Coordinates of C-alpha atoms and ligand atoms in Angstrom, one line a residue:
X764 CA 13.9 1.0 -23.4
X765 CA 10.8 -0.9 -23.8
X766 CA 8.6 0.0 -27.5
X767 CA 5.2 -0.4 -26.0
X768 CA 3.7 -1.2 -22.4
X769 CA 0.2 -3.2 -21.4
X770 CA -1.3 -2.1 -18.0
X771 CA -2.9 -4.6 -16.8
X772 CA -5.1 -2.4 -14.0
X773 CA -7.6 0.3 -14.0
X774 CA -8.0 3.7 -11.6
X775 CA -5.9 5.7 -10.2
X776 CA -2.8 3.7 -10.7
X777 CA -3.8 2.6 -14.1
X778 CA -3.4 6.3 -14.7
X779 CA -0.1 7.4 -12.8
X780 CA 1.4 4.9 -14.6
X781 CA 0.5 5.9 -18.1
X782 CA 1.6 9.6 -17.1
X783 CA 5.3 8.1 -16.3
X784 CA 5.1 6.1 -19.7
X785 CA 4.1 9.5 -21.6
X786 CA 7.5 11.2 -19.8
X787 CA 9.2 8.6 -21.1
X788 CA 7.8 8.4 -24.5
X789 CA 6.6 4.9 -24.5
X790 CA 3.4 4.4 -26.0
X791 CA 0.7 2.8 -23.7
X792 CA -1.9 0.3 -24.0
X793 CA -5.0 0.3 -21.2
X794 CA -7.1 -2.9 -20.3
X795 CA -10.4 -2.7 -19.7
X796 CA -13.4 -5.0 -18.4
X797 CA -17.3 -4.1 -19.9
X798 CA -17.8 -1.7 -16.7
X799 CA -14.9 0.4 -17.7
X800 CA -15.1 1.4 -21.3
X801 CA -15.8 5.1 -20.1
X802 CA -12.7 5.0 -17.9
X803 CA -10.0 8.0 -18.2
X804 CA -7.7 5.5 -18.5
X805 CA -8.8 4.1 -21.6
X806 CA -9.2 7.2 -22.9
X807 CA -5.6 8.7 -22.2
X808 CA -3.5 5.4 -23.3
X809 CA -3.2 5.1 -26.6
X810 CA -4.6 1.8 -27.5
X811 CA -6.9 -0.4 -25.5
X812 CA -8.4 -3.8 -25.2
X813 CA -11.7 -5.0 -23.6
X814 CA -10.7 -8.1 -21.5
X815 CA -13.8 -9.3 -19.9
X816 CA -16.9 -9.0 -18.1
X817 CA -16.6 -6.6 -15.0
X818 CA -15.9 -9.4 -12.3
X819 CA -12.2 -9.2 -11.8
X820 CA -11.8 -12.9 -11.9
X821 CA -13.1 -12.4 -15.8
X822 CA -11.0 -9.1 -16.8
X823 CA -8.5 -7.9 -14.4
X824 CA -7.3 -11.0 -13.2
X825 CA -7.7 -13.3 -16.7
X826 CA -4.5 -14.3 -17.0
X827 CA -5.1 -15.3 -21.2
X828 CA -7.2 -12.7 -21.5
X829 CA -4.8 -10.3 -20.4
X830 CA -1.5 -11.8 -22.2
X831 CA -3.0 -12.3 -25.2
X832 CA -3.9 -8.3 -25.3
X833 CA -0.5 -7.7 -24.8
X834 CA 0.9 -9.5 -27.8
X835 CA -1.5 -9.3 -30.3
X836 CA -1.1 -5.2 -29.5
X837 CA 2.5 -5.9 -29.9
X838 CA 3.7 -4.6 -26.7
X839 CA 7.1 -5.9 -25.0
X840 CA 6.4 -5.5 -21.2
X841 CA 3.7 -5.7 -19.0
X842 CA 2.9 -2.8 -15.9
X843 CA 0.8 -4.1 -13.1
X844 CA 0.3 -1.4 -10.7
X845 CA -0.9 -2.8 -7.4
X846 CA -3.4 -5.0 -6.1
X847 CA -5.2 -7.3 -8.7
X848 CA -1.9 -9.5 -10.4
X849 CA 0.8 -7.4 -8.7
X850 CA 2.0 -9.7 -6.6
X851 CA 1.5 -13.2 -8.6
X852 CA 4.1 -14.7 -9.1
X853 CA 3.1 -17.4 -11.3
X854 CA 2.0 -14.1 -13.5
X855 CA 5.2 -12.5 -13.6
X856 CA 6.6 -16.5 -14.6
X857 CA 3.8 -16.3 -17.7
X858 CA 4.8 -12.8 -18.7
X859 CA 8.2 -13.6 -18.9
X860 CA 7.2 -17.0 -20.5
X861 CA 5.9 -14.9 -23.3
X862 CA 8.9 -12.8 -23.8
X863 CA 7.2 -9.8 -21.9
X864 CA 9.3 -7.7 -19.4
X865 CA 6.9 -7.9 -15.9
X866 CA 7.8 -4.5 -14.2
X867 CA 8.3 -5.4 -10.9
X868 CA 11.2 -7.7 -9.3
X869 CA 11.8 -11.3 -10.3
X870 CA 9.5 -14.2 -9.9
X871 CA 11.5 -16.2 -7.2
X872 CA 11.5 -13.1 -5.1
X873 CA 8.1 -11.9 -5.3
X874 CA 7.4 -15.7 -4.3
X875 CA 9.4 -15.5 -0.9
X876 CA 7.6 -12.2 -0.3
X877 CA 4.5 -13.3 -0.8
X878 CA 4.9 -16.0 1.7
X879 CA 5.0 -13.8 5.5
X880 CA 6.4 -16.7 7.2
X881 CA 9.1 -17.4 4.6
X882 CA 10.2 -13.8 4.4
X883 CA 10.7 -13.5 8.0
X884 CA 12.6 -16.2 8.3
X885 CA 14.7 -15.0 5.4
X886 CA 15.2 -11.4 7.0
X887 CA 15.9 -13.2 10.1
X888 CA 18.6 -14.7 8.8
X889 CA 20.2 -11.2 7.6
X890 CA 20.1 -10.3 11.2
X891 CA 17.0 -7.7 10.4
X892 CA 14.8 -7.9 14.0
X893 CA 11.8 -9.7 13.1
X894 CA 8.1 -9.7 15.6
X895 CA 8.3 -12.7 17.6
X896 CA 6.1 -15.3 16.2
X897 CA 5.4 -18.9 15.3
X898 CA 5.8 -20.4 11.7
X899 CA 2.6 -22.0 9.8
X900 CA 0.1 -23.4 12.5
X901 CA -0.2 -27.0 11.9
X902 CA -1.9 -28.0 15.4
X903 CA -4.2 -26.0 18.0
X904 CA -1.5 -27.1 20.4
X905 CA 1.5 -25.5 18.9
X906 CA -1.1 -21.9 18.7
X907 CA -1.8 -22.3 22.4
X908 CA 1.6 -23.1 23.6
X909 CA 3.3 -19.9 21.8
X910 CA 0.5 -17.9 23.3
X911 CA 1.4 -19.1 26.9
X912 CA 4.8 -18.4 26.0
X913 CA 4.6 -15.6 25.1
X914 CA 1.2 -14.0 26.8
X915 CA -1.8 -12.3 24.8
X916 CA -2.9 -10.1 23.0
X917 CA -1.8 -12.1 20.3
X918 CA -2.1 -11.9 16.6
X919 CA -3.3 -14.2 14.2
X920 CA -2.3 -13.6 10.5
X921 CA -3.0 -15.3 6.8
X922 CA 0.6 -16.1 5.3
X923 CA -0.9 -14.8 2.1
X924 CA -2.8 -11.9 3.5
X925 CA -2.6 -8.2 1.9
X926 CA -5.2 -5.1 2.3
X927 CA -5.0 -5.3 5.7
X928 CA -7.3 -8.0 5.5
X929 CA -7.0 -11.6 7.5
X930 CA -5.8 -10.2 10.6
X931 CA -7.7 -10.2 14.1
X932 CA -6.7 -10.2 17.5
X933 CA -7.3 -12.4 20.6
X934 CA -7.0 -11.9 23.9
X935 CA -7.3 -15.4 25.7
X936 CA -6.7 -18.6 25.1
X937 CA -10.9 -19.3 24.3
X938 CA -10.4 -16.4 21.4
X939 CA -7.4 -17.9 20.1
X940 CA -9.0 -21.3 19.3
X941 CA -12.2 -19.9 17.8
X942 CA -10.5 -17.2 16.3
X943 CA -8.1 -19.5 14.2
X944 CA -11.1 -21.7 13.1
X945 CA -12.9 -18.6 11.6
X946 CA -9.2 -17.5 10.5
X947 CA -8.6 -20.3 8.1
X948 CA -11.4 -19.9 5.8
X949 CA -11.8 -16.6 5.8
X950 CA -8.0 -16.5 4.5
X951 CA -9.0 -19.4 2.5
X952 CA -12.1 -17.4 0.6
X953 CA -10.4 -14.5 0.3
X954 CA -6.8 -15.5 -0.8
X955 CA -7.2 -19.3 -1.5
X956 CA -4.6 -19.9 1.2
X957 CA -5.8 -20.8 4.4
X958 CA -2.5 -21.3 6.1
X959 CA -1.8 -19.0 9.1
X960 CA 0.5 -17.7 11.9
X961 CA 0.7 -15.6 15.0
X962 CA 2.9 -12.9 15.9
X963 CA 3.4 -10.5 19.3
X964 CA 0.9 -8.2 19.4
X965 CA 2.9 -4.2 19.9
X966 CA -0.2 -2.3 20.8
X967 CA -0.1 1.4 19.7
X968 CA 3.0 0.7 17.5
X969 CA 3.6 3.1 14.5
X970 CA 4.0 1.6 11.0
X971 CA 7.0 2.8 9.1
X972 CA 7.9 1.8 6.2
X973 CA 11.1 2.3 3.8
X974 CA 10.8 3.0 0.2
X975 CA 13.3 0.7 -1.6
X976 CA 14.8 1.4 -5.1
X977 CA 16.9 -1.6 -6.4
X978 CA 18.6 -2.5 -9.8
X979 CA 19.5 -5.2 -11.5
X980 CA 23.3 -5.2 -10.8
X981 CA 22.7 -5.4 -6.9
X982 CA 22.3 -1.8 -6.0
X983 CA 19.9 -0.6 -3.5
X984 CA 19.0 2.5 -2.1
X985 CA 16.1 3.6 0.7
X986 CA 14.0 6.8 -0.2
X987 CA 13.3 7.7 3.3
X988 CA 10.3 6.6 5.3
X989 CA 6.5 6.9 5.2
X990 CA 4.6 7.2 8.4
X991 CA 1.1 5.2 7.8
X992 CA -0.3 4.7 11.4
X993 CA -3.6 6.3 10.5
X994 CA -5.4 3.2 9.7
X995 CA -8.7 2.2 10.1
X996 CA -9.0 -2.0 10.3
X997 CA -5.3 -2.2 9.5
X998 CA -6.0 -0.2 6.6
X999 CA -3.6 2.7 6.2
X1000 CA -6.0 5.8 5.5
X1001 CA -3.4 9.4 6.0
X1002 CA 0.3 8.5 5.3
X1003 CA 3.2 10.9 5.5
X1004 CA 7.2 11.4 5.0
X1005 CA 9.2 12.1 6.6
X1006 CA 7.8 10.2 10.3
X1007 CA 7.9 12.8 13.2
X1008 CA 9.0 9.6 15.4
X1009 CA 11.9 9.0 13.3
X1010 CA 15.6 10.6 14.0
X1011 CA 17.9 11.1 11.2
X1012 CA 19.9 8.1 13.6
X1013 CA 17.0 6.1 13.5
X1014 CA 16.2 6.6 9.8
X1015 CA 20.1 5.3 9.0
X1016 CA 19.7 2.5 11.0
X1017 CA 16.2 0.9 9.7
X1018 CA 17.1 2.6 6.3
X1019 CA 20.3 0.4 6.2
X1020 CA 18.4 -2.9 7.7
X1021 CA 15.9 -2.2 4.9
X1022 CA 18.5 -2.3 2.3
X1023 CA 20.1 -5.1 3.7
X1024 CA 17.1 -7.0 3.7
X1025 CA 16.6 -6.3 0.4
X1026 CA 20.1 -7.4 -0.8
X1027 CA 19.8 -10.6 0.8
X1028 CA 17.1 -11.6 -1.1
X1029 CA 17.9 -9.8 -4.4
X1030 CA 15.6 -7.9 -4.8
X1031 CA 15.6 -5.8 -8.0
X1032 CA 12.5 -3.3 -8.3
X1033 CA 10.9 -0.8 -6.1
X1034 CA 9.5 -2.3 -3.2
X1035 CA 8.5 -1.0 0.6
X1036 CA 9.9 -2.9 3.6
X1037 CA 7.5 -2.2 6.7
X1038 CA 8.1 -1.9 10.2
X1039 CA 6.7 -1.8 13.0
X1040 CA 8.1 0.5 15.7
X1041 CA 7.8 0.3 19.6
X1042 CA 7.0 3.6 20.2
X1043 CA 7.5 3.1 24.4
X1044 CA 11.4 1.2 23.2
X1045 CA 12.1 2.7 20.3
X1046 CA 12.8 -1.0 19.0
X1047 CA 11.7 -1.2 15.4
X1048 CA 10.8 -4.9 13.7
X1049 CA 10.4 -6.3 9.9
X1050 CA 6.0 -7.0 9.5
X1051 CA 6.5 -7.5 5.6
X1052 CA 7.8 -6.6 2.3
X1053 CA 5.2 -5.3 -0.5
X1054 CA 7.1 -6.0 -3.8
X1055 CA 5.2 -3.7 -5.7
X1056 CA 4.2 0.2 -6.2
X1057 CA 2.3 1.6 -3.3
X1058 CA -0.7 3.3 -2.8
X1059 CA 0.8 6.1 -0.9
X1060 CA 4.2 6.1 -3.0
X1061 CA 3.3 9.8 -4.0
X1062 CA 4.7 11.5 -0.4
X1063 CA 7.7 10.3 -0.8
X1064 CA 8.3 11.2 -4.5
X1065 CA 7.4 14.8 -3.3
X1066 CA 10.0 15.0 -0.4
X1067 CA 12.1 13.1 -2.7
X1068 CA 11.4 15.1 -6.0
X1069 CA 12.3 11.3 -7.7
X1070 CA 9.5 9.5 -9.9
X1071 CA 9.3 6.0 -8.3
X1072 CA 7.2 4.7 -11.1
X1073 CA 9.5 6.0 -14.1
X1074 CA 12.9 4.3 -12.1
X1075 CA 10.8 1.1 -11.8
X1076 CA 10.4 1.0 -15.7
X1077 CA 13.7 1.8 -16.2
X1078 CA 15.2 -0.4 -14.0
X1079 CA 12.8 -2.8 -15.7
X1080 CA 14.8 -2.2 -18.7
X1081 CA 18.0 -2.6 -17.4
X1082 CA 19.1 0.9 -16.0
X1083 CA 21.3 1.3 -13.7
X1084 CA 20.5 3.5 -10.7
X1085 CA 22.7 7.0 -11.5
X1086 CA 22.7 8.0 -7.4
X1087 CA 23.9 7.2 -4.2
X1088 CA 22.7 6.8 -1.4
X1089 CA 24.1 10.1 0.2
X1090 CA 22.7 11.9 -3.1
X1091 CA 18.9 11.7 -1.4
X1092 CA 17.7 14.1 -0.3
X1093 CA 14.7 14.7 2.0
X1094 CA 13.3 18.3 1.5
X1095 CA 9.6 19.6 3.4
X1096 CA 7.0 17.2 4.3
X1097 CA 4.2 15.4 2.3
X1098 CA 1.1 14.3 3.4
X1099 CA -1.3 12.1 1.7
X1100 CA -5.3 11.4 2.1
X1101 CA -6.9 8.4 0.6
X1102 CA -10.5 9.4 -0.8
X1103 CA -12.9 6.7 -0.1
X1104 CA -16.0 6.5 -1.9
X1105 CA -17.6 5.6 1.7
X1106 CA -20.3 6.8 3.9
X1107 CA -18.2 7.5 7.2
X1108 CA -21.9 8.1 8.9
X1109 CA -22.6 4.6 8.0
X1110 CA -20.1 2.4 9.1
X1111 CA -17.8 3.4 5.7
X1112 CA -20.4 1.4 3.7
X1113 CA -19.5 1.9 0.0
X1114 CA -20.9 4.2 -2.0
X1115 CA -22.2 3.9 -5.7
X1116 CA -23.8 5.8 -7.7
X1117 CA -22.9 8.7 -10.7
X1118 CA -20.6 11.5 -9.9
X1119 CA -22.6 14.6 -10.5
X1120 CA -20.4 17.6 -10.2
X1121 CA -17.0 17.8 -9.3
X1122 CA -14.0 20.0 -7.9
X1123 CA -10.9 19.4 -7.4
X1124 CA -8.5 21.3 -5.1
X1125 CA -5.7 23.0 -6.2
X1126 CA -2.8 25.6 -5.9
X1127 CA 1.0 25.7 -4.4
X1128 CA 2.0 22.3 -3.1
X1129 CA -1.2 20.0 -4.0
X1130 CA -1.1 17.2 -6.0
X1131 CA -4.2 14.7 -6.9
X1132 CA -4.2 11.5 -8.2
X1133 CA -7.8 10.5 -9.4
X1134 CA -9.5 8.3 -12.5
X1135 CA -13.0 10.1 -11.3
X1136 CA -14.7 12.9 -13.6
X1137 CA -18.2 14.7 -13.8
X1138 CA -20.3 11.8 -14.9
X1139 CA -18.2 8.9 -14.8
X1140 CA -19.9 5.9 -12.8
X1141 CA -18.6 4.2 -9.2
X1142 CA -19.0 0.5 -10.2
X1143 CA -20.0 -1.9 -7.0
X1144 CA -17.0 -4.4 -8.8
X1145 CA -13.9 -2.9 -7.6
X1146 CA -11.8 -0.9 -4.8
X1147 CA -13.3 2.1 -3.2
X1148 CA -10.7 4.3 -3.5
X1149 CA -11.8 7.4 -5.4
X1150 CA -8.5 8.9 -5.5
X1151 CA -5.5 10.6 -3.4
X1152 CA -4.8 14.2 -2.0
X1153 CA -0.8 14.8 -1.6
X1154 CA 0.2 18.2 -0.4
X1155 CA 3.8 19.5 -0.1
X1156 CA 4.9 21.8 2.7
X1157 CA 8.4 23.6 3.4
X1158 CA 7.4 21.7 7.1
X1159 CA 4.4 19.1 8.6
X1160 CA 2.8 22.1 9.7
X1161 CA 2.5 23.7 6.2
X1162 CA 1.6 20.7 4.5
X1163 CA -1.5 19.9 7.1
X1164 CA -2.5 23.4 6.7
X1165 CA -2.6 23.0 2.6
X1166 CA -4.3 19.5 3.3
X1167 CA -7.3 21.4 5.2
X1168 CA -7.6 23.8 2.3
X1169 CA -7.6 20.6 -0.1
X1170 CA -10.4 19.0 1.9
X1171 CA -12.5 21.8 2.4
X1172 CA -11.8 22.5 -1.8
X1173 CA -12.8 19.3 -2.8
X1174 CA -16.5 18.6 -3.8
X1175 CA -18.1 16.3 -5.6
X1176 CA -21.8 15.4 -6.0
X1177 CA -23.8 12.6 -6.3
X1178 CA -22.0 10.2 -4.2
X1179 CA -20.7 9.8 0.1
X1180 CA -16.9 10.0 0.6
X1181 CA -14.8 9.5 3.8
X1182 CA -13.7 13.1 3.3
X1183 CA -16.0 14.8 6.3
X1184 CA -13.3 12.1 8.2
X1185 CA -10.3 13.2 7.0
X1186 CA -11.1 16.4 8.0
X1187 CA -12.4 15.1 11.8
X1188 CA -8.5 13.2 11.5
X1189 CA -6.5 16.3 10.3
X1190 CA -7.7 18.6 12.8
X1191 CA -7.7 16.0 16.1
X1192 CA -5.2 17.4 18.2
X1193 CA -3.5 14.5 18.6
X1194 CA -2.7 14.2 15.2
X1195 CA -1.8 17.5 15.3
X1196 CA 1.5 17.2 17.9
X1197 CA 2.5 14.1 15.5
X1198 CA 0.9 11.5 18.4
X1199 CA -0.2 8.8 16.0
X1200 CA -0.2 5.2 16.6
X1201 CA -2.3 2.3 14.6
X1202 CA -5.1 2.6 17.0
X1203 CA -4.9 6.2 17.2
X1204 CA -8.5 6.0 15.1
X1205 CA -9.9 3.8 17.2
X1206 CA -8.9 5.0 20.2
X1207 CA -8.4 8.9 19.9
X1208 CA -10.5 10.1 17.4
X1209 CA -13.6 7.8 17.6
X1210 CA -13.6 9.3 21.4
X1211 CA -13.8 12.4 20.2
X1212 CA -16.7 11.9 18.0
X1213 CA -18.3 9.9 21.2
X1214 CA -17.9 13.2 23.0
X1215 CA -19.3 15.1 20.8
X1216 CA -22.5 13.7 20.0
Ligands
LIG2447 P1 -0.5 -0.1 0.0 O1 0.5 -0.2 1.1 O2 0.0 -0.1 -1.3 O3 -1.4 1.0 0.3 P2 -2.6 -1.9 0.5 O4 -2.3 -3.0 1.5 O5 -3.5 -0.8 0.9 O6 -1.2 -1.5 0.1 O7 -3.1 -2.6 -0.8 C1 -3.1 -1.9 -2.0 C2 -4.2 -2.4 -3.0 O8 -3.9 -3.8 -3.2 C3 -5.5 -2.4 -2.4 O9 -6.4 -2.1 -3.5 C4 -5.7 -3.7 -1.8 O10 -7.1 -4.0 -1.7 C5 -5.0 -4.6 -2.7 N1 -4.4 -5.8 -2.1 C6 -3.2 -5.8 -1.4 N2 -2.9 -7.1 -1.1 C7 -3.9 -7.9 -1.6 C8 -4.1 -9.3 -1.6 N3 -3.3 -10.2 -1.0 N4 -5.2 -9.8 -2.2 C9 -6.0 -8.9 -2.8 N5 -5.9 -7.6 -2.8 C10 -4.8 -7.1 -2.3
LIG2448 P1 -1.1 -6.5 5.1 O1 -0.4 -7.4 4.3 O2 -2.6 -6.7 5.2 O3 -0.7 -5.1 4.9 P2 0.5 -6.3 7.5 O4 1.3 -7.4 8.1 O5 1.3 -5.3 6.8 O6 -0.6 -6.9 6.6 O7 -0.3 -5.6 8.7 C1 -1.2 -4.6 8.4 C2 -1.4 -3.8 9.7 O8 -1.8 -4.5 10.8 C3 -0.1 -3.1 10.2 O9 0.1 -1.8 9.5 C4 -0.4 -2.8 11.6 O10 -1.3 -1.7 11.9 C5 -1.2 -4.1 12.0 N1 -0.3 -5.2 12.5 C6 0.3 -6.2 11.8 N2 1.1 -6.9 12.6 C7 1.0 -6.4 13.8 C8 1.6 -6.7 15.1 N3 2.4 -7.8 15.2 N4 1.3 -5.9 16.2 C9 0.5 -4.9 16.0 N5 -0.1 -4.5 14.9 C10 0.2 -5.3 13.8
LIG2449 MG1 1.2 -4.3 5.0

């Protein structure tokens, strides 16, 4: 097992993950930039280093900065959560460089990941049905020709995109050529890749993903799905496990194309393979592979009572996975509610300020993940997200009903959250029956608000 472990993130993550290194009695040490010195996270690990300034390209993503904590603290392996350095792969070269075990697969694969074109062609190729779509646009010609081919509404997509950022959609051939224009640097500002592509558009899919736990000696196992087609700007905003539009047939059969993806590749981490699925055919197709923790990777540790982030540090270390895949089990139903700190009434503007006053729900069943406190300040450099509700039910229904309790519990002062929307979300009827799609808060629910004011 590893002596000592830098975390190179902040928030909520920054916070689950020193909570698994506690359980496994490895001592912690926290990053921090000038904003953050109050953070929780610096104060639960048990050493810490100020990195930088508060802009991320000076602290969280310094590179030297952030190795040369790591060593001079003595550590021998490096956590990075998700977002920020996650997914670099040049980063996880550098740690390794430096003798320091990166948590999170190898460099090569989080390369071919990272690359959407590349890693459909290479799940493609292990027979995993893929959206129909072109490879890296070189010419406005070959665009319009697949969009004649294959009729609009079409996507356009950054190769390096993440967030659910550098995505739009067009609906003729006029939209198509502007729309790649503005594409390109947009994708190019905000990932310093300006390459794109375009896929089929499936209107009112669901996205459903598999949870993926893989070792170092080549096995893999799924942990179920999650169900994240409440999204708002192809951000996911409720997720839940298990999917009411997935069989236990259909969960073996993109479970097993999930794994085999990951296989052919190598893969050797946690990871999530996601899908989307026709919900008029009942076809399901590979969208991308996120090779590190999730967000929402909390429902599925509750259905599956398994810690995702401890097995990633010990696979990390060179543990071998002890179960198989018959041994998972799926028991009751978890849903999770990303907090915001966002002024729904105002276009989900962020919202700054000084928490002043705060409660936090409770009881059978709940679980939240937060870095916030009474007093602690919401800095305009980084993520919105304040924090996650997770509740646990025997079934969907008893898990939504402990998720209104948890929303109507939680209060906190001083600043907007999207929390008045969550509820508007949780008790659409809709949403309700299970009929959730990626537009379904687009469509559905901002109708409803249209109808009632
Ligand atoms: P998840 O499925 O884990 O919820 P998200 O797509 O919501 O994934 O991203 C998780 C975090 O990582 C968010 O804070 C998001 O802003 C950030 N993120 C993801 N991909 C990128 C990227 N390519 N560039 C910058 N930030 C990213
Ligand atoms: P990101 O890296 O930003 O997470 P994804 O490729 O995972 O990008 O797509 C994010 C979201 O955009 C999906 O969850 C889905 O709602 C929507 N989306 C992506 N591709 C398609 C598609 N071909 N058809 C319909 N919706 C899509
Ligand atoms: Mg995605």
């Amino acid at each position: 097992m590893f002596n000592k472990i830098l975390i190179a993130n902040r928030g909520e993550i920054a916070l689950r993950v020193i909570r698994a290194c506690k359980e496994l009695d490895i001592p912690v040490v926290a990053i921090y930039s000038t904003v953050d010195r109050d953070s929780i996270h610096v104060k639960l690990a048990d050493e810490s280093v100020c990195v930088g300034p508060a802009h991320v390209s000076e602290s969280y993503l310094n590179i030297p900065h952030i190795i040369s904590a790591a060593i001079l603290s003595g550590c021998d392996a490096l956590h990075p959560g998700y977002g920020f350095l996650a997914e670099s792969a040049e980063f996880a070269e550098i740690c390794e460089s430096h003798d320091l075990t990166f948590i999170g697969p190898s460099a090569p694969v989080i390369r071919l990941m990272g690359d959407k074109v590349k890693a459909k062609e290479a799940m493609k190729k292990a027979k995993i049905p893929v959206l129909d779509g072109t490879g890296i646009i070189k010419k406005e010609d070959e665009a319009v020709y697949f969009a004649r081919e294959s009729g609009y509404p079409i996507l356009i997509k950054a190769v390096a995109g993440g967030g659910g950022k550098g995505i739009r959609v067009v609906k003729n051939e006029e939209e198509l050529k502007r729309g790649i224009e503005h594409a390109a640097s947009e994708a190019k500002a905000s990932f310093g890749d300006g390459r794109l592509y375009l896929e089929k558009y499936i209107q009112d899919a669901r996205h459903i993903e598999f949870q993926i736990l893989a070792d170092r000696y080549g096995n893999v196992v799924h942990l179920g799905e999650r169900d994240c087609s409440v999204q708002r700007r192809n951000q996911k905003l409720v997720e839940e496990s298990p999917s009411q539009a997935v069989s236990r047939a259909l969960r073996n059969r993109m479970g097993e194309s999930a794994v085999r993806g990951c296989q052919a590749v190598g893969y050797n981490s946690v990871g999530t393979v996601e899908f989307l699925l026709d919900r008029e055919t009942g076809d399901f197709y590979f969208m991308e592979m996120n090779t590190r923790i999730q967000v929402e990777h909390p429902v599925t540790e509750m259905v599956t009572g398994i810690d995702l982030v401890k097995e990633q540090i010990k696979i990390a270390a060179g543990n071998k996975i002890g179960y198989k895949q018959d041994e998972i089990q799926i028991r009751g139903h978890a849903i999770e509610c990303r907090i915001n700190a966002e002024d729904p009434g105002n276009n989900f503007s962020p919202c700054l300020g000084v928490v002043n006053g705060l409660h936090i729900p409770g009881g059978n069943g709940i679980r939240v993940d937060t870095h916030i406190y009474d007093g602690c300040e919401i800095s305009p450099y980084y993520d919105s997200l304040l924090g996650k509700i997770i509740t646990w039910g025997e079934n969907r229904d008893e898990a939504i009903k402990r998720m209104k309790r948890s929303l109507d519990e939680f209060w906190v002062g001083g600043i907007k959250t999207n929390v008045p929307f969550h509820k508007k979300i949780i008790n659409n009827a809709f949403f309700l029956q299970g009929e959730i799609h990626t537009r379904f808060v687009e469509t559905q629910l901002f109708l409803e608000l249209k109808l009632s004011s």
